[in-house]
PDB file of C-alpha atoms in Angstrom:
ATOM      1  CA  MET A  24      50.341  -6.232  26.511  1.00 37.00           C
ATOM      2  CA  ASN A  25      51.229  -7.168  22.921  1.00 37.00           C
ATOM      3  CA  LYS A  26      52.831  -4.766  20.645  1.00 40.00           C
ATOM      4  CA  LEU A  27      53.861  -4.325  16.970  1.00 42.00           C
ATOM      5  CA  HIS A  28      56.925  -4.370  17.287  1.00 40.00           C
ATOM      6  CA  VAL A  29      59.796  -2.447  14.464  1.00 42.00           C
ATOM      7  CA  ASN A  30      62.945  -4.195  14.854  1.00 40.00           C
ATOM      8  CA  THR A  31      64.029  -2.627  11.629  1.00 46.00           C
ATOM      9  CA  SER A  32      64.708   0.862   9.528  1.00 52.00           C
ATOM     10  CA  ASP A  33      62.472  -0.490   7.253  1.00 62.00           C
ATOM     11  CA  GLN A  34      59.820  -1.658   8.818  1.00 77.00           C
ATOM     12  CA  LEU A  35      59.726   2.094   9.500  1.00 86.00           C
ATOM     13  CA  THR A  36      59.511   3.692   6.944  1.00 90.00           C
ATOM     14  CA  THR A  37      56.608   0.978   5.250  1.00 92.00           C
ATOM     15  CA  PRO A  38      53.185   3.178   4.858  1.00 96.00           C
ATOM     16  CA  ARG A  39      50.162   2.458   6.999  1.00 97.00           C
ATOM     17  CA  LEU A  40      47.023   2.924   7.025  1.00 97.00           C
ATOM     18  CA  PHE A  41      46.200   2.512  10.836  1.00 97.00           C
ATOM     19  CA  TYR A  42      41.527   1.667  10.623  1.00 94.00           C
ATOM     20  CA  ASP A  43      39.048   0.387  12.182  1.00 92.00           C
ATOM     21  CA  GLY A  44      37.511  -2.963  11.416  1.00 91.00           C
ATOM     22  CA  GLY A  45      35.272  -3.449  13.516  1.00 87.00           C
ATOM     23  CA  CYS A  46      33.453  -0.662  11.604  1.00 85.00           C
ATOM     24  CA  ARG A  47      31.510  -2.100   8.942  1.00 85.00           C
ATOM     25  CA  LEU A  48      31.555   0.525   6.980  1.00 87.00           C
ATOM     26  CA  CYS A  49      35.453   1.068   7.306  1.00 88.00           C
ATOM     27  CA  GLN A  50      34.929  -2.774   6.396  1.00 90.00           C
ATOM     28  CA  ARG A  51      33.191  -1.788   3.947  1.00 93.00           C
ATOM     29  CA  GLU A  52      35.749   0.986   2.493  1.00 93.00           C
ATOM     30  CA  ILE A  53      39.015  -1.249   3.435  1.00 93.00           C
ATOM     31  CA  ALA A  54      37.383  -3.994   1.627  1.00 93.00           C
ATOM     32  CA  HIS A  55      36.899  -1.687  -1.484  1.00 94.00           C
ATOM     33  CA  LEU A  56      40.594  -0.534  -2.003  1.00 94.00           C
ATOM     34  CA  SER A  57      42.418  -2.505  -0.100  1.00 92.00           C
ATOM     35  CA  GLN A  58      44.240  -4.268  -4.035  1.00 93.00           C
ATOM     36  CA  PRO A  59      45.437  -1.112  -4.483  1.00 94.00           C
ATOM     37  CA  LEU A  60      46.662  -0.259  -1.395  1.00 94.00           C
ATOM     38  CA  SER A  61      47.934  -3.503  -0.145  1.00 90.00           C
ATOM     39  CA  GLU A  62      50.089  -2.716  -3.126  1.00 90.00           C
ATOM     40  CA  LYS A  63      51.171   0.701  -1.231  1.00 94.00           C
ATOM     41  CA  MET A  64      51.201   0.381   2.189  1.00 96.00           C
ATOM     42  CA  GLN A  65      50.574  -2.465   5.528  1.00 95.00           C
ATOM     43  CA  LEU A  66      47.110  -2.451   6.432  1.00 96.00           C
ATOM     44  CA  VAL A  67      46.233  -2.600  10.253  1.00 96.00           C
ATOM     45  CA  ASP A  68      42.904  -3.015  12.163  1.00 95.00           C
ATOM     46  CA  VAL A  69      43.483  -1.981  15.765  1.00 95.00           C
ATOM     47  CA  ASN A  70      40.588  -3.045  16.322  1.00 92.00           C
ATOM     48  CA  ASP A  71      42.187  -6.411  16.710  1.00 93.00           C
ATOM     49  CA  PRO A  72      42.537  -7.626  20.245  1.00 93.00           C
ATOM     50  CA  ALA A  73      46.763  -8.327  19.127  1.00 94.00           C
ATOM     51  CA  PHE A  74      46.594  -4.329  18.537  1.00 94.00           C
ATOM     52  CA  SER A  75      47.773  -2.156  21.762  1.00 93.00           C
ATOM     53  CA  GLU A  76      49.839   0.862  19.948  1.00 94.00           C
ATOM     54  CA  TRP A  77      52.685   1.692  17.206  1.00 94.00           C
ATOM     55  CA  GLN A  78      55.062   4.606  17.012  1.00 93.00           C
ATOM     56  CA  GLY A  79      53.417   5.990  20.552  1.00 93.00           C
ATOM     57  CA  VAL A  80      50.368   6.105  19.291  1.00 95.00           C
ATOM     58  CA  ASP A  81      47.993   3.771  21.329  1.00 93.00           C
ATOM     59  CA  LYS A  82      45.046   2.093  20.155  1.00 93.00           C
ATOM     60  CA  LEU A  83      42.302   4.280  21.901  1.00 91.00           C
ATOM     61  CA  GLN A  84      44.093   7.883  19.790  1.00 93.00           C
ATOM     62  CA  MET A  85      43.048   5.286  16.396  1.00 93.00           C
ATOM     63  CA  MET A  86      40.232   4.009  17.184  1.00 91.00           C
ATOM     64  CA  ARG A  87      39.075   8.507  17.807  1.00 91.00           C
ATOM     65  CA  GLN A  88      40.418   9.071  14.711  1.00 92.00           C
ATOM     66  CA  ILE A  89      41.443   6.915  11.126  1.00 94.00           C
ATOM     67  CA  HIS A  90      45.783   7.919  11.138  1.00 97.00           C
ATOM     68  CA  VAL A  91      47.929   6.644   8.286  1.00 97.00           C
ATOM     69  CA  TRP A  92      51.838   6.688   8.807  1.00 97.00           C
ATOM     70  CA  THR A  93      53.412   7.655   5.322  1.00 96.00           C
ATOM     71  CA  GLY A  94      56.746   7.089   6.380  1.00 94.00           C
ATOM     72  CA  GLU A  95      58.183   9.516   7.463  1.00 94.00           C
ATOM     73  CA  ARG A  96      54.905  10.980   9.575  1.00 95.00           C
ATOM     74  CA  PHE A  97      51.406  10.617  10.331  1.00 97.00           C
ATOM     75  CA  LEU A  98      48.514  12.077   9.438  1.00 97.00           C
ATOM     76  CA  VAL A  99      45.293  11.677  11.009  1.00 97.00           C
ATOM     77  CA  GLY A 100      41.083  12.257  10.057  1.00 96.00           C
ATOM     78  CA  LEU A 101      40.846  13.605   6.033  1.00 97.00           C
ATOM     79  CA  ASP A 102      44.498  13.509   5.701  1.00 97.00           C
ATOM     80  CA  ALA A 103      44.973  10.396   6.295  1.00 97.00           C
ATOM     81  CA  SER A 104      42.407   9.754   4.040  1.00 97.00           C
ATOM     82  CA  LEU A 105      43.136  12.388   1.436  1.00 98.00           C
ATOM     83  CA  TYR A 106      46.598  10.723   1.666  1.00 97.00           C
ATOM     84  CA  TYR A 107      45.275   6.651   1.127  1.00 97.00           C
ATOM     85  CA  TRP A 108      42.060   7.715  -1.771  1.00 97.00           C
ATOM     86  CA  LYS A 109      45.215   9.064  -3.277  1.00 97.00           C
ATOM     87  CA  ALA A 110      47.352   6.622  -3.146  1.00 96.00           C
ATOM     88  CA  ALA A 111      44.686   3.470  -4.108  1.00 96.00           C
ATOM     89  CA  GLY A 112      44.485   6.173  -7.479  1.00 96.00           C
ATOM     90  CA  TRP A 113      41.040   8.608  -6.083  1.00 96.00           C
ATOM     91  CA  ARG A 114      41.264  11.301  -7.902  1.00 96.00           C
ATOM     92  CA  LEU A 115      38.349  13.175  -8.044  1.00 97.00           C
ATOM     93  CA  LEU A 116      37.223  12.440  -5.016  1.00 96.00           C
ATOM     94  CA  PRO A 117      40.923  13.758  -2.186  1.00 97.00           C
ATOM     95  CA  GLY A 118      41.281  16.887  -5.839  1.00 96.00           C
ATOM     96  CA  LEU A 119      37.660  18.057  -4.610  1.00 97.00           C
ATOM     97  CA  LEU A 120      37.869  18.108  -0.812  1.00 97.00           C
ATOM     98  CA  SER A 121      41.971  19.305  -1.218  1.00 97.00           C
ATOM     99  CA  LEU A 122      40.650  22.991  -2.687  1.00 97.00           C
ATOM    100  CA  PRO A 123      40.265  25.899  -0.713  1.00 96.00           C
ATOM    101  CA  GLY A 124      37.673  26.809   1.284  1.00 96.00           C
ATOM    102  CA  VAL A 125      36.196  22.845   0.618  1.00 98.00           C
ATOM    103  CA  TYR A 126      39.107  21.512   2.051  1.00 98.00           C
ATOM    104  CA  GLN A 127      38.337  23.389   5.850  1.00 97.00           C
ATOM    105  CA  CYS A 128      34.678  22.192   5.856  1.00 97.00           C
ATOM    106  CA  ALA A 129      35.672  18.873   4.699  1.00 97.00           C
ATOM    107  CA  LYS A 130      38.155  18.842   7.541  1.00 97.00           C
ATOM    108  CA  LEU A 131      35.287  20.174  10.174  1.00 97.00           C
ATOM    109  CA  GLY A 132      32.536  18.102   8.833  1.00 96.00           C
ATOM    110  CA  TYR A 133      35.549  14.514   9.714  1.00 95.00           C
ATOM    111  CA  ALA A 134      36.430  15.865  12.770  1.00 93.00           C
ATOM    112  CA  LEU A 135      32.440  15.923  14.332  1.00 93.00           C
ATOM    113  CA  TRP A 136      31.876  12.405  12.520  1.00 91.00           C
ATOM    114  CA  ALA A 137      34.448  10.947  14.031  1.00 91.00           C
ATOM    115  CA  ASN A 138      33.407  12.111  17.294  1.00 88.00           C
ATOM    116  CA  TRP A 139      29.895  10.980  17.232  1.00 88.00           C
ATOM    117  CA  ARG A 140      32.119   7.846  15.661  1.00 85.00           C
ATOM    118  CA  PHE A 141      34.001   7.790  18.949  1.00 85.00           C
ATOM    119  CA  ARG A 142      30.763   7.953  21.342  1.00 81.00           C
ATOM    120  CA  GLY A 143      29.043   5.594  19.647  1.00 72.00           C
ATOM    121  CA  VAL A 144      32.336   3.098  19.715  1.00 64.00           C
ATOM    122  CA  ARG A 145      32.777   3.701  22.523  1.00 57.00           C
ATOM    123  CA  LYS A 146      29.256   2.395  23.790  1.00 55.00           C
ATOM    124  CA  ARG A 147      29.960  -0.543  21.552  1.00 57.00           C
ATOM    125  CA  GLN A 148      26.109   1.261  19.776  1.00 49.00           C
ATOM    126  CA  CYS A 149      28.808   1.597  16.431  1.00 51.00           C
ATOM    127  CA  ARG A 150      26.111   0.767  13.624  1.00 51.00           C
ATOM    128  CA  ILE A 151      27.278   2.693  10.767  1.00 46.00           C
TER     129      ILE A 151
END
């Protein structure tokens, strides 16, 4: 089983965005944001057959919801999206989705969407 091995503490402090490169929506978003993001974090396609886990989080968990390693800890789901959108220079959407009340609704909406998308991935029918 192949794993991404971490050999130095510098590699642990490098922020990383773990995304599903097999999802068309994810592909489009990463293509759009890759230039500003690649300067700030490593982009990791968890759909790559060589990927199995990183820092104790396995491929299946990362396929369920998007993950970001900040250099210190993991952010998952909407929190991960807000982090990398801000890193890419976006301010309006993360700002709006971070407002009290809006954040809770957006977090629930993301969780429901991610669950629906993951069921399609598991059936190999993700058509997003």
